[in-house]
Coordinates of C-alpha atoms in Angstrom, one line a residue:
Chain F
M29 CA 0.0 0.0 0.0
V30 CA 1.3 3.4 -0.9
G31 CA 1.0 4.9 2.5
Q32 CA 2.7 2.0 4.2
G33 CA 6.1 2.2 2.4
R34 CA 8.2 3.9 5.0
W35 CA 6.7 1.7 7.8
R36 CA 7.3 -1.5 5.9
R37 CA 10.8 -0.6 4.9
I38 CA 11.8 0.2 8.5
A39 CA 10.1 -2.9 9.9
D40 CA 12.1 -4.9 7.3
L41 CA 15.4 -3.3 8.4
L42 CA 14.6 -4.0 12.0
Q43 CA 13.9 -7.6 11.2
E44 CA 17.2 -8.0 9.4
A45 CA 19.0 -6.5 12.4
A46 CA 17.0 -8.5 14.9
A47 CA 18.2 -12.1 14.4
G48 CA 18.4 -13.1 18.0
A49 CA 19.2 -9.6 19.2
D50 CA 16.9 -7.9 21.8
V51 CA 14.8 -5.0 20.8
A52 CA 17.2 -2.4 22.2
S53 CA 20.1 -3.6 20.2
A54 CA 18.2 -4.0 16.9
V55 CA 16.7 -0.6 17.2
A56 CA 20.0 1.1 18.1
E57 CA 21.8 -0.5 15.1
V58 CA 19.1 0.5 12.6
V59 CA 18.7 4.0 14.0
A60 CA 22.4 4.7 13.7
E61 CA 22.4 3.8 10.0
L62 CA 19.1 5.4 9.0
I63 CA 19.2 8.8 10.6
G64 CA 22.8 9.8 10.0
V65 CA 24.1 9.8 13.6
D66 CA 27.4 8.3 14.9
D67 CA 26.1 6.8 18.1
V68 CA 22.8 5.8 19.6
S69 CA 21.7 5.2 23.2
L70 CA 18.5 3.8 24.5
M71 CA 17.4 4.7 28.0
L72 CA 14.5 2.8 29.5
V73 CA 12.5 4.0 32.4
A74 CA 10.6 2.7 35.4
A75 CA 8.2 4.9 37.4
G76 CA 9.3 7.8 35.3
Q77 CA 13.0 7.5 36.2
P78 CA 15.7 6.3 33.8
V79 CA 17.0 2.9 35.0
T80 CA 19.0 1.4 32.2
S81 CA 21.1 2.6 29.3
S82 CA 22.4 0.7 26.4
G83 CA 24.2 2.0 23.3
T84 CA 26.1 1.4 20.2
S85 CA 29.3 2.7 21.8
A86 CA 30.9 3.4 25.1
L87 CA 30.5 7.1 24.4
A88 CA 26.8 6.7 23.8
V89 CA 26.4 4.9 27.1
R90 CA 28.6 7.4 28.9
L91 CA 26.6 10.4 27.6
A92 CA 23.3 8.7 28.8
E93 CA 24.7 7.9 32.2
R94 CA 26.0 11.4 32.7
Q95 CA 22.6 12.9 31.9
I96 CA 21.0 10.6 34.5
A97 CA 23.6 11.6 37.1
L98 CA 23.3 15.3 36.3
G99 CA 19.5 15.3 35.8
E100 CA 19.9 17.4 32.7
G101 CA 20.5 17.0 29.0
P102 CA 18.4 16.4 25.8
S103 CA 17.4 12.8 26.7
V104 CA 16.3 13.8 30.2
E105 CA 14.4 16.7 28.9
A106 CA 12.6 14.5 26.3
L107 CA 11.6 12.2 29.1
G108 CA 10.3 15.1 31.1
T109 CA 8.3 16.8 28.4
G110 CA 7.4 13.8 26.3
A111 CA 8.5 15.9 23.2
S112 CA 11.5 15.3 21.0
V113 CA 14.5 17.5 21.6
A114 CA 16.9 18.5 18.7
L115 CA 20.1 20.2 19.7
V116 CA 21.5 20.8 16.2
D117 CA 24.6 22.6 17.4
L118 CA 26.0 22.1 20.9
R119 CA 28.0 25.3 20.5
S120 CA 24.9 27.4 20.4
V121 CA 23.7 29.5 23.4
D122 CA 20.4 27.7 23.4
A123 CA 22.0 24.3 23.9
L124 CA 24.3 25.5 26.7
D125 CA 21.4 27.3 28.5
R126 CA 19.3 24.1 28.6
A127 CA 21.9 21.9 30.2
P128 CA 25.1 23.9 31.0
V129 CA 27.1 21.2 32.7
F130 CA 26.1 18.3 30.5
I131 CA 26.6 20.2 27.2
S132 CA 30.1 21.3 28.2
E133 CA 31.0 17.8 28.9
A134 CA 29.5 16.5 25.7
R135 CA 31.3 19.1 23.6
A136 CA 34.5 18.1 25.3
E137 CA 33.8 14.6 24.1
G138 CA 33.6 15.9 20.5
V139 CA 29.8 15.8 20.2
G140 CA 28.4 18.4 17.7
A141 CA 24.6 17.5 17.7
M142 CA 22.2 15.4 19.7
F143 CA 18.6 14.3 19.0
A144 CA 16.4 12.7 21.6
F145 CA 13.1 11.0 20.8
P146 CA 10.8 9.8 23.7
L147 CA 9.4 6.4 23.4
R148 CA 5.8 6.7 24.4
I149 CA 2.2 5.9 23.7
G150 CA 0.2 8.8 25.0
G151 CA 0.8 8.9 28.8
A152 CA 2.7 5.6 28.8
L153 CA 6.5 6.4 28.7
V154 CA 8.9 3.5 28.0
G155 CA 12.1 5.4 27.5
V156 CA 14.1 7.6 25.2
L157 CA 16.1 7.0 22.1
T158 CA 19.1 9.4 21.6
G159 CA 21.3 9.9 18.6
T160 CA 24.6 11.8 18.7
R161 CA 26.8 13.1 15.9
A162 CA 30.2 14.8 15.8
A163 CA 29.0 17.1 13.0
A164 CA 26.6 19.8 13.9
G165 CA 23.4 20.4 11.8
P166 CA 19.8 19.4 11.7
M167 CA 18.4 16.1 10.5
S168 CA 16.8 16.0 7.1
A169 CA 13.0 15.6 6.9
D170 CA 13.4 12.0 5.8
Q171 CA 15.7 11.1 8.7
H172 CA 13.3 12.8 11.1
A173 CA 10.3 10.9 9.7
D174 CA 12.3 7.6 10.0
A175 CA 13.2 8.4 13.6
L176 CA 9.6 9.0 14.5
I177 CA 8.6 5.7 13.0
I178 CA 11.4 3.8 14.7
S179 CA 10.4 5.4 18.0
T180 CA 6.8 4.1 17.6
L181 CA 7.8 0.6 16.5
A182 CA 10.5 0.4 19.3
T183 CA 7.9 1.5 21.9
I184 CA 5.5 -1.2 20.9
A185 CA 8.2 -3.8 20.6
L186 CA 9.6 -3.0 24.1
L187 CA 6.1 -3.3 25.5
R188 CA 5.8 -6.7 23.9
E189 CA 9.3 -7.7 25.1
G190 CA 8.2 -6.6 28.6
T191 CA 5.5 -9.1 28.7
G192 CA 7.9 -11.9 27.8
T193 CA 5.4 -13.1 25.2
S194 CA 7.3 -12.8 22.0
S195 CA 10.6 -12.4 20.2
A196 CA 11.0 -9.4 18.0
R197 CA 8.9 -10.2 15.0
W198 CA 8.8 -6.8 13.5
A199 CA 6.1 -7.5 10.9
Q200 CA 3.8 -8.2 13.9
V201 CA 5.0 -5.1 15.6
L202 CA 4.1 -3.2 12.4
D203 CA 0.6 -4.5 12.5
Q204 CA 0.3 -3.3 16.1
A205 CA 1.2 0.3 15.2
S206 CA -2.4 1.2 15.0
I207 CA -2.7 0.7 18.8
L208 CA -2.1 4.5 19.1
D209 CA -5.7 4.9 18.0
G210 CA -9.0 4.8 19.7
A211 CA -10.3 1.8 21.6
V212 CA -7.0 0.3 22.8
Q213 CA -6.0 3.5 24.6
T214 CA -9.4 3.9 26.2
A215 CA -9.4 0.3 27.4
A216 CA -5.9 0.8 28.8
G217 CA -7.2 3.8 30.8
M218 CA -10.1 1.7 32.2
V219 CA -7.7 -1.1 33.2
A220 CA -5.3 1.3 34.8
E221 CA -8.1 2.7 36.9
Q222 CA -9.6 -0.8 37.7
L223 CA -6.3 -2.3 38.8
D224 CA -4.8 1.0 40.1
V225 CA -1.7 0.7 37.9
T226 CA 0.0 2.9 35.4
I227 CA -1.2 3.1 31.8
L228 CA 2.0 1.3 30.8
E229 CA 1.3 -1.5 33.1
A230 CA -2.2 -1.7 31.8
L231 CA -1.0 -2.0 28.2
V232 CA 1.4 -4.7 29.3
R233 CA -1.4 -6.6 31.0
M234 CA -3.7 -6.2 28.0
R235 CA -1.0 -7.5 25.7
A236 CA -0.3 -10.5 27.9
H237 CA -4.0 -11.3 28.1
A238 CA -4.4 -10.9 24.3
F239 CA -1.6 -13.3 23.8
A240 CA -2.9 -15.8 26.3
V241 CA -6.4 -15.9 24.7
D242 CA -5.0 -15.6 21.2
E243 CA -7.0 -12.6 20.2
P244 CA -6.0 -9.3 18.6
I245 CA -5.5 -6.6 21.2
E246 CA -8.2 -4.4 19.5
D247 CA -10.8 -7.1 20.2
V248 CA -9.7 -7.4 23.8
A249 CA -10.0 -3.6 24.1
R250 CA -13.5 -3.5 22.6
S251 CA -14.8 -6.1 25.0
L252 CA -13.2 -4.4 27.9
I253 CA -15.0 -1.1 27.0
A254 CA -18.3 -3.0 26.6
R255 CA -17.6 -4.5 30.0
E256 CA -17.9 -8.0 28.6
R257 CA -14.7 -8.9 30.3
R258 CA -12.4 -7.5 33.0
L259 CA -8.8 -8.2 33.7
E260 CA -8.1 -9.5 37.2
R261 CA -5.2 -8.4 39.4
Chain A
M9 CA -25.9 11.1 18.2
S10 CA -27.6 12.6 15.1
G11 CA -27.2 10.2 12.2
I12 CA -29.8 11.9 10.0
A13 CA -28.6 12.8 6.6
G14 CA -29.4 16.0 4.9
N15 CA -30.2 17.8 8.2
G16 CA -27.5 20.5 8.1
T17 CA -28.3 24.1 8.0
T18 CA -26.0 25.5 5.4
G19 CA -25.0 29.2 5.3
G20 CA -26.1 31.7 7.9
A21 CA -25.1 32.0 11.6
G22 CA -24.1 28.4 12.0
V23 CA -21.3 28.4 9.4
Q24 CA -20.3 31.9 10.1
G25 CA -20.1 31.3 13.8
T26 CA -18.0 28.2 13.4
L27 CA -15.7 29.8 10.9
L28 CA -15.1 32.7 13.4
E29 CA -14.6 30.3 16.2
L30 CA -12.0 28.2 14.3
A31 CA -10.3 31.4 13.2
R32 CA -10.1 32.6 16.8
M33 CA -8.7 29.2 17.9
A34 CA -6.1 29.4 15.2
T35 CA -4.9 32.9 16.1
R36 CA -4.9 31.9 19.8
H37 CA -2.8 28.8 19.0
S38 CA -5.4 26.4 20.4
D39 CA -4.3 22.8 20.7
P40 CA -4.9 20.9 17.5
V41 CA -6.8 18.1 19.2
D42 CA -9.4 20.6 20.5
V43 CA -9.8 22.2 17.1
F44 CA -10.1 18.9 15.2
M45 CA -12.6 17.4 17.6
L46 CA -14.7 20.6 17.5
L47 CA -14.7 20.7 13.7
S48 CA -15.6 17.0 13.3
E49 CA -18.6 17.4 15.6
R50 CA -19.9 20.7 14.2
V51 CA -19.6 19.8 10.6
V52 CA -22.7 17.5 10.7
D53 CA -24.8 20.6 11.9
L54 CA -23.4 22.9 9.2
L55 CA -23.5 20.7 6.1
P56 CA -26.0 18.1 4.7
V57 CA -23.8 15.2 5.9
A58 CA -24.5 12.4 8.3
A59 CA -21.0 11.9 9.7
G60 CA -17.7 13.7 9.6
A61 CA -14.1 13.1 10.7
V62 CA -10.7 14.8 10.8
L63 CA -7.7 12.6 10.1
I64 CA -4.0 13.4 10.1
V65 CA -0.9 11.6 8.8
D66 CA 1.8 10.1 10.9
A67 CA 5.5 10.2 10.0
G68 CA 5.1 7.2 7.7
G69 CA 2.2 8.7 5.8
R70 CA -0.6 6.6 7.4
L71 CA -3.9 8.4 8.2
H72 CA -5.3 8.4 11.8
V73 CA -8.6 9.6 13.0
V74 CA -8.3 12.5 15.6
G75 CA -11.9 13.6 15.7
A76 CA -15.2 12.1 14.6
S77 CA -18.8 13.2 14.8
E78 CA -19.6 9.9 16.6
S79 CA -17.5 7.1 18.0
S80 CA -19.5 4.1 16.5
T81 CA -17.4 1.1 15.5
G82 CA -19.1 1.1 12.1
L83 CA -18.0 4.7 11.3
L84 CA -14.5 4.1 12.5
E85 CA -14.2 1.1 10.3
V86 CA -15.3 3.1 7.3
L87 CA -12.8 5.8 8.2
R88 CA -9.9 3.3 8.4
T89 CA -10.8 2.1 4.9
L90 CA -10.2 5.6 3.5
D91 CA -6.5 4.9 3.9
G92 CA -4.8 2.1 2.1
D93 CA -6.0 2.2 -1.5
G94 CA -8.9 4.5 -0.6
P95 CA -10.0 8.1 -1.4
G96 CA -8.3 9.3 1.8
R97 CA -4.9 8.1 0.6
Q98 CA -5.6 9.7 -2.8
C99 CA -6.6 13.0 -1.2
V100 CA -3.4 13.2 0.8
T101 CA -1.2 12.2 -2.1
T102 CA -2.7 14.6 -4.6
G103 CA -3.6 17.4 -2.1
A104 CA -7.0 17.7 -3.8
L105 CA -10.6 17.0 -3.0
V106 CA -11.7 13.4 -3.7
I107 CA -15.3 12.5 -4.1
G108 CA -16.6 9.0 -4.1
D109 CA -20.2 8.5 -5.1
M110 CA -20.8 4.8 -4.5
R111 CA -23.8 4.8 -6.7
S112 CA -21.6 5.3 -9.7
D113 CA -18.0 4.7 -8.5
G114 CA -18.5 1.7 -6.4
E115 CA -16.0 -0.5 -8.2
R116 CA -13.2 2.0 -7.7
W117 CA -13.1 1.2 -4.0
P118 CA -15.0 -2.0 -3.5
A119 CA -14.2 -2.6 0.2
L120 CA -15.2 0.9 1.0
A121 CA -18.4 0.7 -1.0
G122 CA -19.5 -2.3 0.9
L123 CA -18.8 -0.7 4.3
L124 CA -20.5 2.6 3.3
A125 CA -23.6 0.7 2.1
R126 CA -23.7 -1.2 5.4
E127 CA -23.6 2.1 7.3
G128 CA -26.2 3.8 5.1
F129 CA -24.0 6.3 3.3
D130 CA -23.8 6.8 -0.5
V131 CA -21.2 9.5 -0.9
V132 CA -17.9 10.3 0.7
H133 CA -16.0 13.6 0.3
V134 CA -12.4 13.9 1.4
F135 CA -11.2 17.5 1.6
P136 CA -7.4 18.0 2.1
L137 CA -5.7 19.6 5.1
L138 CA -2.7 21.2 3.4
S139 CA 0.7 22.4 4.5
R140 CA 2.5 24.1 1.6
S141 CA 0.3 22.2 -0.9
M142 CA 1.2 18.9 0.7
G143 CA -1.5 16.8 2.2
V144 CA -1.1 16.4 6.0
G145 CA -4.6 15.2 6.7
A146 CA -8.2 15.2 5.6
L147 CA -11.7 16.3 6.5
S148 CA -13.9 13.4 5.5
L149 CA -17.6 13.8 5.1
L150 CA -20.2 11.0 4.7
G151 CA -23.7 11.5 3.4
A152 CA -26.5 10.7 1.0
R153 CA -25.7 13.0 -1.9
P154 CA -22.8 15.0 -3.4
L155 CA -22.3 18.5 -2.0
D156 CA -23.0 21.5 -4.3
D157 CA -20.5 24.2 -5.1
G158 CA -21.4 26.4 -2.2
E159 CA -21.3 23.5 0.3
R160 CA -17.9 22.4 -1.0
E161 CA -16.5 25.9 -0.6
I162 CA -17.7 25.9 3.0
A163 CA -16.2 22.5 3.7
Q164 CA -12.8 23.4 2.2
A165 CA -12.8 26.7 4.2
L166 CA -13.4 24.7 7.4
A167 CA -10.6 22.3 6.5
D168 CA -8.2 25.2 5.7
L169 CA -8.9 26.8 9.1
A170 CA -8.4 23.5 10.9
A171 CA -5.1 23.0 9.1
L172 CA -4.0 26.4 10.5
A173 CA -4.2 24.8 14.0
L174 CA -1.4 22.6 12.9
L175 CA 0.6 25.2 11.1
R176 CA 0.0 28.1 13.6
S177 CA -0.4 31.0 11.2
D178 CA 2.4 30.4 8.8
A179 CA 1.8 28.0 6.0
E180 CA 5.5 28.4 5.0
E181 CA 6.7 26.8 8.2
D182 CA 9.6 24.4 8.1
A183 CA 8.5 20.8 7.2
L184 CA 10.3 19.5 10.2
V185 CA 8.3 21.7 12.6
V186 CA 5.1 20.5 11.0
A187 CA 6.1 16.9 11.2
R188 CA 6.9 17.3 14.9
R189 CA 3.5 18.9 15.5
L190 CA 1.7 16.1 13.6
H191 CA 3.4 13.5 15.8
R192 CA 2.7 15.4 19.0
T193 CA -1.0 15.7 18.0
L194 CA -1.2 11.9 17.5
Q195 CA 0.4 11.4 20.9
A196 CA -2.0 13.9 22.4
R197 CA -4.9 12.0 21.0
A198 CA -3.6 8.8 22.5
T199 CA -3.2 10.5 25.9
L200 CA -6.8 11.8 25.7
G201 CA -8.0 8.3 24.9
Q202 CA -6.3 6.9 28.0
A203 CA -7.8 9.7 30.1
V204 CA -11.2 8.9 28.7
G205 CA -10.8 5.3 29.8
M206 CA -9.8 6.3 33.3
I207 CA -12.8 8.6 33.7
T208 CA -15.1 6.1 32.2
E209 CA -14.2 3.6 34.9
R210 CA -13.8 6.1 37.7
F211 CA -17.4 7.5 37.4
D212 CA -19.1 4.5 35.8
L213 CA -19.8 6.3 32.5
D214 CA -19.5 5.4 28.8
P215 CA -16.5 6.7 26.8
D216 CA -18.6 9.4 25.0
R217 CA -19.9 10.9 28.3
A218 CA -16.4 10.6 29.8
L219 CA -15.0 12.6 26.8
R220 CA -17.7 15.3 27.2
R221 CA -16.9 15.6 30.9
I222 CA -13.2 16.0 30.2
R223 CA -14.0 18.7 27.6
R224 CA -16.4 20.5 29.9
T225 CA -13.9 20.6 32.7
A226 CA -11.0 21.6 30.4
T227 CA -13.0 24.4 28.9
A228 CA -14.1 25.7 32.3
A229 CA -10.5 25.7 33.4
D230 CA -9.4 27.3 30.1
M231 CA -6.9 24.6 29.2
P232 CA -6.5 22.3 26.2
M233 CA -8.1 18.9 26.7
V234 CA -4.7 17.2 26.4
T235 CA -3.3 19.1 29.3
L236 CA -6.1 17.9 31.5
A237 CA -5.8 14.4 30.1
A238 CA -2.1 14.3 30.9
A239 CA -2.8 15.2 34.5
I240 CA -5.5 12.5 34.7
V241 CA -3.2 9.9 33.3
A242 CA -0.2 10.9 35.5
R243 CA -2.5 11.0 38.5
T244 CA -1.4 14.6 39.2
L245 CA -4.8 16.3 39.2
S246 CA -5.2 19.2 41.5
E247 CA -8.0 18.8 44.0
R248 CA -9.9 21.6 42.3
L249 CA -9.8 19.8 38.9
A250 CA -10.6 16.4 40.5
L251 CA -13.7 17.9 42.1
A252 CA -14.7 19.5 38.8
L253 CA -14.4 16.2 37.0
A254 CA -16.5 14.5 39.6
R255 CA -19.4 16.8 39.1
E256 CA -22.2 15.2 37.1
E257 CA -23.8 16.8 34.1
R258 CA -27.0 18.7 34.7

């Protein structure tokens, strides 16, 4: 289908990279190639706080961990606001203002630009994906679009991985990309309220249930909204 | 929910009032989710159509519904079929109005024709939401007959004003900024959906009533729906807002 081209192409790239790798590694590898950055880090969160970082290089991991330790930086900012952060030139006043200590350190490490993309589905925040580059300058429109798609696919795949119910079959993840819409999100809100858990936990539980009863998550969502079924604690 | 076709009052105070309100929202930089939901609900009162929806594209070019005149499963299924090989895809690709009259064009989009027949619609109009002549979304209208020239002008004017909510007031804005804003609008819509679910459960409502309650509370507090939704989801509601949400409709 015409409108699916970019989604399909990226899902295929992730599948090629996946072979036995976990979601984080596959994503980091493909991102580095596609969006023209030198290094990629993936920070995952629990209860809104970053807890793990992985990356394509020691530098990437170091930059992520420094941001966590300092509580500032584009990745931390993206986690806080839920919006992507593009620091196209670390020498700019704007970059320095936003995170004075971290940016000075990053510049000393030879970083010229950083781009952070939150991994989220509405109010459910899974982590942040960050690309760094020695050369300053913005991303192209294509690279930016690819980054947004990878972010969505990665979020869904990490959710699935979190339930321990599947290996990274990216074609399946692609099919799930419509969970951003309508009924699944409303059902997740209901489950979060019923079980007194976060939206993220609710989505994980719905996913686990859908897998257990072998139904598409959209059908589970519809029957939850119609109160035909209810997830137990 | 009014599903009666041909009941719109075209021209006059209704259209003018809505155009003014949309223009005001655009200049005040109202949140796109608020604008799109308003438009998709109002359009069935302003034009002789039975259902309407606003869709926007994601970074990969897929269309997503962000506002619809009703939340029935049947309508949503029809709207999903506009993407793929449907008239919605064609509208976004060409940046031009696409009209599908199933009485004569049924074979062009067979899957869509079947669904439209089932829901009782004969004609679909898909008006483009444009950013620098590129399609970034669509205003989709479903009804019993093709719109006349005057009605089409009104619909496109509504779509143009709605598109301004995405572009702020500068249609020449950088494509990257627009792409970011589209993505954030989709995320905002997901957050709103999550909040609707929580309120549905909390006060034993159905999703439509929960949505209306969120909107009523947000409007009274002069904030975009998504800001209130984010607080609901994060469980950071102020006591004042929590009380306001708990109040039943008159």
